[in-house]
Amino acid sequence: MTLKKLWLKFMIKMYVPAALKGMRYTMARVFQKKATLSYPEEVHVPRKGYRGEHRLKKDEQGRMKCVACLMCQTACPAECIQIVGAPSPWADRDKIPVVFNIDMLKCIYCGMCEEACPCDAIELTPTFTKVSPTREEKIYDINKLLSR
């Protein structure tokens, strides 16, 4: 046998089974549920417990729950939270935050701030589609966090 015929036999033995295996895999996937979405038309629903963008909670009187204890700032591994506290005008609290900024571009959405908060003032919402034309808009201040 010539070298050309041996090469041809070898290629048929190697190629045909691999091609059939690939076609079998493809045909099996044709009838399964799609893994992708047509995004603007089909909206993705995040799973329960999804950690999206942050928000600050309010209490029953409509006041912010945060007491500026700095626990979330300390717990944040990305160091994206900045809090400055001031004396509280209310008798039931020592301090309130005057500055509460979260840099969403630095945030790794780990949920450590939510777990560290002793008064359950910060939470991660299922919101994930916030787009901004500038980087400055992704630094959320206290007003933006309370309005969510």
Coordinates of N, CA and C in Angstrom, one line a residue:
M1 N 0.8 -1.2 0.0 CA 0.0 0.0 0.0 C 0.9 1.2 0.0
T2 N 0.4 2.2 -0.7 CA 1.2 3.4 -0.7 C 0.9 4.3 0.5
L3 N 1.7 5.2 0.7 CA 1.6 6.1 1.8 C 0.3 6.9 1.8
K4 N -0.1 7.3 0.5 CA -1.3 8.1 0.4 C -2.5 7.3 0.8
K5 N -2.6 6.0 0.4 CA -3.7 5.2 0.8 C -3.8 5.0 2.3
L6 N -2.6 4.8 2.9 CA -2.6 4.6 4.4 C -3.0 5.9 5.1
W7 N -2.6 7.0 4.6 CA -3.0 8.3 5.2 C -4.5 8.4 5.0
L8 N -5.1 8.1 3.9 CA -6.5 8.2 3.6 C -7.3 7.3 4.6
K9 N -6.9 6.0 4.7 CA -7.5 5.1 5.6 C -7.5 5.6 7.1
F10 N -6.3 6.1 7.5 CA -6.2 6.7 8.8 C -7.1 7.8 9.1
M11 N -7.2 8.7 8.1 CA -8.1 9.9 8.2 C -9.6 9.5 8.3
I12 N -10.0 8.5 7.5 CA -11.4 8.0 7.6 C -11.6 7.4 8.9
K13 N -10.7 6.6 9.5 CA -10.9 6.0 10.8 C -11.0 7.0 11.9
M14 N -10.2 8.1 11.8 CA -10.2 9.1 12.8 C -11.4 10.1 12.6
Y15 N -11.6 10.5 11.4 CA -12.5 11.6 11.1 C -14.0 11.2 11.2
V16 N -14.4 10.1 10.6 CA -15.8 9.7 10.6 C -16.3 9.5 12.0
P17 N -15.7 8.8 12.9 CA -16.3 8.6 14.2 C -16.4 10.0 14.9
A18 N -15.4 10.8 14.8 CA -15.4 12.1 15.4 C -16.6 13.0 14.9
A19 N -16.8 13.0 13.6 CA -17.8 13.7 12.9 C -19.2 13.2 13.4
L20 N -19.3 11.9 13.4 CA -20.6 11.3 13.9 C -20.9 11.7 15.4
K21 N -19.9 11.6 16.2 CA -20.0 12.0 17.6 C -20.5 13.5 17.7
G22 N -19.9 14.3 16.9 CA -20.3 15.8 16.9 C -21.7 16.0 16.5
M23 N -22.1 15.2 15.4 CA -23.5 15.4 14.9 C -24.5 14.8 16.0
R24 N -24.1 13.7 16.6 CA -25.0 13.2 17.7 C -25.2 14.2 18.8
Y25 N -24.1 14.9 19.2 CA -24.1 15.9 20.3 C -25.0 17.1 19.8
T26 N -24.8 17.5 18.6 CA -25.6 18.6 18.1 C -27.1 18.3 18.0
M27 N -27.4 17.1 17.5 CA -28.9 16.7 17.4 C -29.5 16.6 18.8
A28 N -28.8 16.1 19.8 CA -29.3 16.0 21.1 C -29.6 17.4 21.7
R29 N -28.9 18.4 21.3 CA -29.1 19.8 21.9 C -30.2 20.5 21.1
V30 N -30.6 20.1 19.9 CA -31.6 20.8 19.2 C -32.9 20.8 19.9
F31 N -33.2 19.7 20.6 CA -34.5 19.6 21.3 C -34.5 20.0 22.7
Q32 N -33.4 20.5 23.2 CA -33.3 21.0 24.6 C -33.7 22.4 24.7
K33 N -33.9 22.9 26.0 CA -34.2 24.3 26.2 C -33.0 25.1 25.9
K34 N -33.3 26.3 25.3 CA -32.2 27.2 24.9 C -31.5 27.7 26.2
A35 N -30.2 27.9 26.0 CA -29.4 28.4 27.2 C -29.2 30.0 27.1
T36 N -29.6 30.6 26.0 CA -29.5 32.0 25.9 C -30.8 32.7 25.7
L37 N -30.9 34.0 26.0 CA -32.1 34.8 25.8 C -31.9 35.8 24.7
S38 N -33.0 36.2 24.1 CA -33.0 37.4 23.2 C -33.2 38.5 24.2
Y39 N -32.2 39.1 24.7 CA -32.3 40.0 25.9 C -33.3 41.1 25.9
P40 N -33.3 42.0 24.9 CA -34.3 43.1 25.1 C -35.8 42.6 25.1
E41 N -36.0 41.5 24.3 CA -37.4 41.0 24.2 C -37.7 40.1 25.4
E42 N -36.8 39.3 25.8 CA -37.0 38.3 26.9 C -36.2 38.9 28.1
V43 N -36.8 39.2 29.2 CA -36.2 39.7 30.4 C -35.7 38.6 31.3
H44 N -34.5 38.6 31.7 CA -33.9 37.6 32.7 C -34.5 37.9 34.1
V45 N -35.0 36.8 34.7 CA -35.5 36.9 36.1 C -34.4 36.3 36.9
P46 N -33.8 37.1 37.8 CA -32.7 36.5 38.7 C -33.3 35.5 39.7
R47 N -32.4 34.6 40.1 CA -32.8 33.6 41.0 C -33.0 34.2 42.4
K48 N -33.6 33.5 43.3 CA -33.9 34.0 44.7 C -32.5 34.1 45.4
G49 N -32.3 35.2 46.0 CA -31.0 35.4 46.7 C -29.9 36.1 45.8
Y50 N -30.3 36.5 44.6 CA -29.4 37.2 43.7 C -28.9 38.4 44.4
R51 N -27.6 38.7 44.3 CA -27.0 39.9 44.9 C -26.8 41.0 43.8
G52 N -27.7 41.9 43.7 CA -27.6 43.0 42.7 C -27.1 44.3 43.3
E53 N -27.7 45.4 42.9 CA -27.3 46.7 43.4 C -27.8 46.9 44.8
H54 N -27.1 47.8 45.5 CA -27.4 48.1 46.9 C -28.6 49.1 47.1
R55 N -29.2 49.1 48.3 CA -30.1 50.1 48.7 C -30.1 50.2 50.2
L56 N -30.4 51.4 50.7 CA -30.5 51.6 52.2 C -32.0 51.5 52.5
K57 N -32.3 50.8 53.6 CA -33.7 50.7 54.1 C -34.1 51.8 55.0
K58 N -35.4 52.0 55.2 CA -35.9 53.0 56.1 C -36.7 52.2 57.2
D59 N -36.9 52.9 58.3 CA -37.6 52.3 59.4 C -39.1 52.7 59.3
E60 N -39.9 52.3 60.3 CA -41.4 52.6 60.3 C -41.7 54.1 60.2
Q61 N -40.8 54.9 60.8 CA -41.1 56.4 60.7 C -40.6 57.0 59.5
G62 N -40.0 56.3 58.6 CA -39.5 56.8 57.3 C -38.1 57.3 57.4
R63 N -37.4 57.0 58.5 CA -36.0 57.5 58.7 C -35.1 56.3 58.3
M64 N -33.9 56.7 57.9 CA -32.9 55.7 57.4 C -32.5 54.8 58.6
K65 N -32.4 53.5 58.4 CA -32.1 52.6 59.5 C -30.6 52.7 59.9
C66 N -29.8 53.2 59.0 CA -28.3 53.2 59.3 C -28.0 54.0 60.5
V67 N -27.1 53.5 61.3 CA -26.6 54.3 62.5 C -25.1 54.6 62.4
A68 N -24.6 54.6 61.2 CA -23.2 54.9 61.0 C -22.2 54.2 61.9
C69 N -22.4 52.9 62.0 CA -21.5 52.1 62.9 C -20.2 51.7 62.2
L70 N -20.2 51.9 60.9 CA -19.0 51.6 60.0 C -18.7 50.1 59.9
M71 N -19.7 49.2 60.3 CA -19.4 47.8 60.2 C -19.4 47.3 58.7
C72 N -20.3 47.9 57.9 CA -20.3 47.5 56.5 C -19.0 48.0 55.8
Q73 N -18.6 49.1 56.1 CA -17.3 49.7 55.5 C -16.1 48.8 55.9
T74 N -16.1 48.4 57.2 CA -15.0 47.6 57.6 C -15.0 46.2 57.0
A75 N -16.2 45.6 56.8 CA -16.4 44.3 56.3 C -16.1 44.2 54.8
C76 N -16.2 45.3 54.1 CA -16.1 45.3 52.6 C -14.7 44.9 52.1
P77 N -14.5 43.8 51.4 CA -13.2 43.4 51.0 C -12.7 44.3 49.8
A78 N -13.6 44.9 49.1 CA -13.2 45.8 48.0 C -13.0 47.2 48.4
E79 N -13.3 47.6 49.6 CA -13.2 48.9 50.2 C -13.9 49.9 49.3
C80 N -15.1 49.6 48.9 CA -15.9 50.6 48.0 C -16.9 51.4 48.8
I81 N -17.0 51.2 50.1 CA -18.0 51.9 50.9 C -17.3 53.0 51.7
Q82 N -17.9 54.2 51.7 CA -17.3 55.3 52.4 C -18.4 55.9 53.3
I83 N -18.2 56.0 54.6 CA -19.3 56.5 55.5 C -18.6 57.5 56.4
V84 N -19.3 58.7 56.5 CA -19.0 59.7 57.5 C -20.2 59.9 58.4
G85 N -20.0 59.7 59.7 CA -21.1 59.8 60.6 C -21.1 61.2 61.3
A86 N -22.3 61.6 61.8 CA -22.5 62.8 62.6 C -23.5 62.5 63.7
P87 N -23.5 63.4 64.7 CA -24.5 63.2 65.8 C -25.9 63.2 65.3
S88 N -26.7 62.3 65.9 CA -28.1 62.1 65.4 C -29.0 63.1 66.1
P89 N -30.0 63.7 65.4 CA -31.0 64.5 66.0 C -32.0 63.8 66.8
W90 N -32.1 62.5 66.7 CA -33.1 61.6 67.3 C -32.5 61.0 68.6
A91 N -33.3 60.8 69.6 CA -32.8 60.3 70.9 C -32.4 58.8 70.9
D92 N -33.0 58.1 70.0 CA -32.8 56.6 70.0 C -31.5 56.2 69.2
R93 N -30.8 57.2 68.7 CA -29.5 56.8 68.0 C -28.4 57.8 68.4
D94 N -27.2 57.3 68.3 CA -26.0 58.1 68.6 C -25.6 58.9 67.4
K95 N -25.5 58.2 66.2 CA -25.0 58.8 65.0 C -25.9 58.4 63.8
I96 N -25.8 59.3 62.8 CA -26.4 59.0 61.5 C -25.4 59.3 60.4
P97 N -25.5 58.6 59.3 CA -24.5 58.9 58.3 C -24.8 60.2 57.5
V98 N -23.8 61.1 57.4 CA -24.0 62.3 56.6 C -23.5 62.0 55.2
V99 N -22.5 61.2 55.1 CA -22.0 60.7 53.8 C -22.0 59.2 53.8
F100 N -22.7 58.7 52.7 CA -22.7 57.2 52.6 C -22.6 57.0 51.1
N101 N -21.4 56.6 50.6 CA -21.1 56.4 49.2 C -20.7 55.0 49.0
I102 N -21.2 54.4 47.9 CA -20.8 53.1 47.4 C -20.3 53.2 46.0
D103 N -19.1 52.9 45.7 CA -18.5 52.9 44.3 C -18.9 51.5 43.7
M104 N -19.9 51.5 42.9 CA -20.4 50.3 42.3 C -19.5 49.7 41.3
L105 N -18.5 50.4 40.8 CA -17.5 49.9 39.9 C -16.4 49.1 40.6
K106 N -16.2 49.4 41.9 CA -15.3 48.7 42.7 C -15.9 47.5 43.4
C107 N -17.2 47.6 43.6 CA -18.0 46.5 44.4 C -17.9 45.2 43.7
I108 N -17.7 44.1 44.5 CA -17.7 42.8 43.9 C -19.0 42.0 44.3
Y109 N -19.9 42.7 44.8 CA -21.3 42.1 45.1 C -21.2 40.8 45.9
C110 N -20.4 40.9 47.0 CA -20.2 39.6 47.8 C -21.2 39.5 48.9
G111 N -21.9 40.6 49.3 CA -22.9 40.6 50.3 C -22.3 40.7 51.7
M112 N -21.0 40.9 51.9 CA -20.4 41.0 53.2 C -21.0 42.2 54.0
C113 N -21.2 43.3 53.3 CA -21.8 44.5 53.9 C -23.2 44.2 54.5
E114 N -24.0 43.5 53.8 CA -25.3 43.1 54.2 C -25.3 42.2 55.4
E115 N -24.4 41.3 55.5 CA -24.2 40.4 56.6 C -23.7 41.1 57.8
A116 N -22.8 42.1 57.6 CA -22.1 42.7 58.7 C -23.0 43.8 59.4
C117 N -24.0 44.3 58.7 CA -24.9 45.3 59.3 C -25.7 44.9 60.5
P118 N -25.5 45.4 61.7 CA -26.3 45.0 62.8 C -27.7 45.4 62.9
C119 N -28.0 46.5 62.1 CA -29.4 47.0 62.1 C -30.2 46.7 60.8
D120 N -29.6 45.9 60.0 CA -30.3 45.5 58.7 C -30.6 46.7 57.9
A121 N -29.7 47.6 57.7 CA -30.0 48.9 57.0 C -29.6 48.8 55.6
I122 N -28.7 47.9 55.2 CA -28.3 47.8 53.8 C -28.7 46.5 53.2
E123 N -29.1 46.4 52.0 CA -29.4 45.2 51.3 C -29.1 45.2 49.9
L124 N -28.9 44.0 49.3 CA -28.6 43.9 47.9 C -29.9 43.5 47.2
T125 N -30.3 44.3 46.2 CA -31.6 44.1 45.5 C -31.3 43.2 44.3
P126 N -32.4 42.7 43.7 CA -32.2 41.9 42.5 C -32.0 42.7 41.2
T127 N -31.8 44.0 41.3 CA -31.6 44.9 40.2 C -30.3 44.7 39.6
F128 N -30.2 44.5 38.3 CA -28.9 44.3 37.6 C -28.7 45.0 36.3
T129 N -29.7 45.7 35.9 CA -29.6 46.3 34.5 C -29.3 47.8 34.5
K130 N -28.7 48.3 35.5 CA -28.4 49.8 35.6 C -27.2 50.1 34.7
V131 N -27.4 50.9 33.7 CA -26.3 51.3 32.8 C -26.1 52.8 33.0
S132 N -24.8 53.2 33.0 CA -24.5 54.6 33.1 C -23.5 55.1 32.0
P133 N -23.7 56.2 31.5 CA -22.7 56.7 30.4 C -21.4 57.2 31.0
T134 N -21.4 57.5 32.3 CA -20.1 58.0 32.9 C -19.8 57.2 34.2
R135 N -18.6 57.2 34.6 CA -18.2 56.5 35.8 C -18.7 57.2 37.1
E136 N -18.9 58.5 37.0 CA -19.3 59.2 38.2 C -20.7 58.8 38.6
E137 N -21.5 58.4 37.6 CA -22.9 58.0 38.0 C -23.0 56.6 38.7
K138 N -21.9 55.9 38.6 CA -21.9 54.6 39.3 C -21.4 54.7 40.8
I139 N -21.1 55.9 41.2 CA -20.8 56.2 42.7 C -22.1 56.6 43.3
Y140 N -22.8 55.7 44.0 CA -24.1 56.0 44.6 C -23.9 56.7 45.9
D141 N -24.6 57.8 46.1 CA -24.6 58.6 47.3 C -25.8 58.2 48.2
I142 N -25.9 58.8 49.3 CA -27.0 58.5 50.3 C -28.4 58.7 49.7
N143 N -28.5 59.7 48.9 CA -29.9 60.0 48.3 C -30.3 58.9 47.3
K144 N -29.3 58.5 46.5 CA -29.6 57.5 45.5 C -29.9 56.1 46.1
L145 N -29.1 55.8 47.2 CA -29.3 54.6 47.9 C -30.6 54.5 48.6
L146 N -31.1 55.6 49.1 CA -32.4 55.7 49.8 C -33.6 55.6 48.9
S147 N -33.4 56.1 47.6 CA -34.5 56.2 46.7 C -34.8 54.9 45.9
R148 N -34.1 53.9 46.2 CA -34.3 52.6 45.5 C -35.4 51.9 46.0

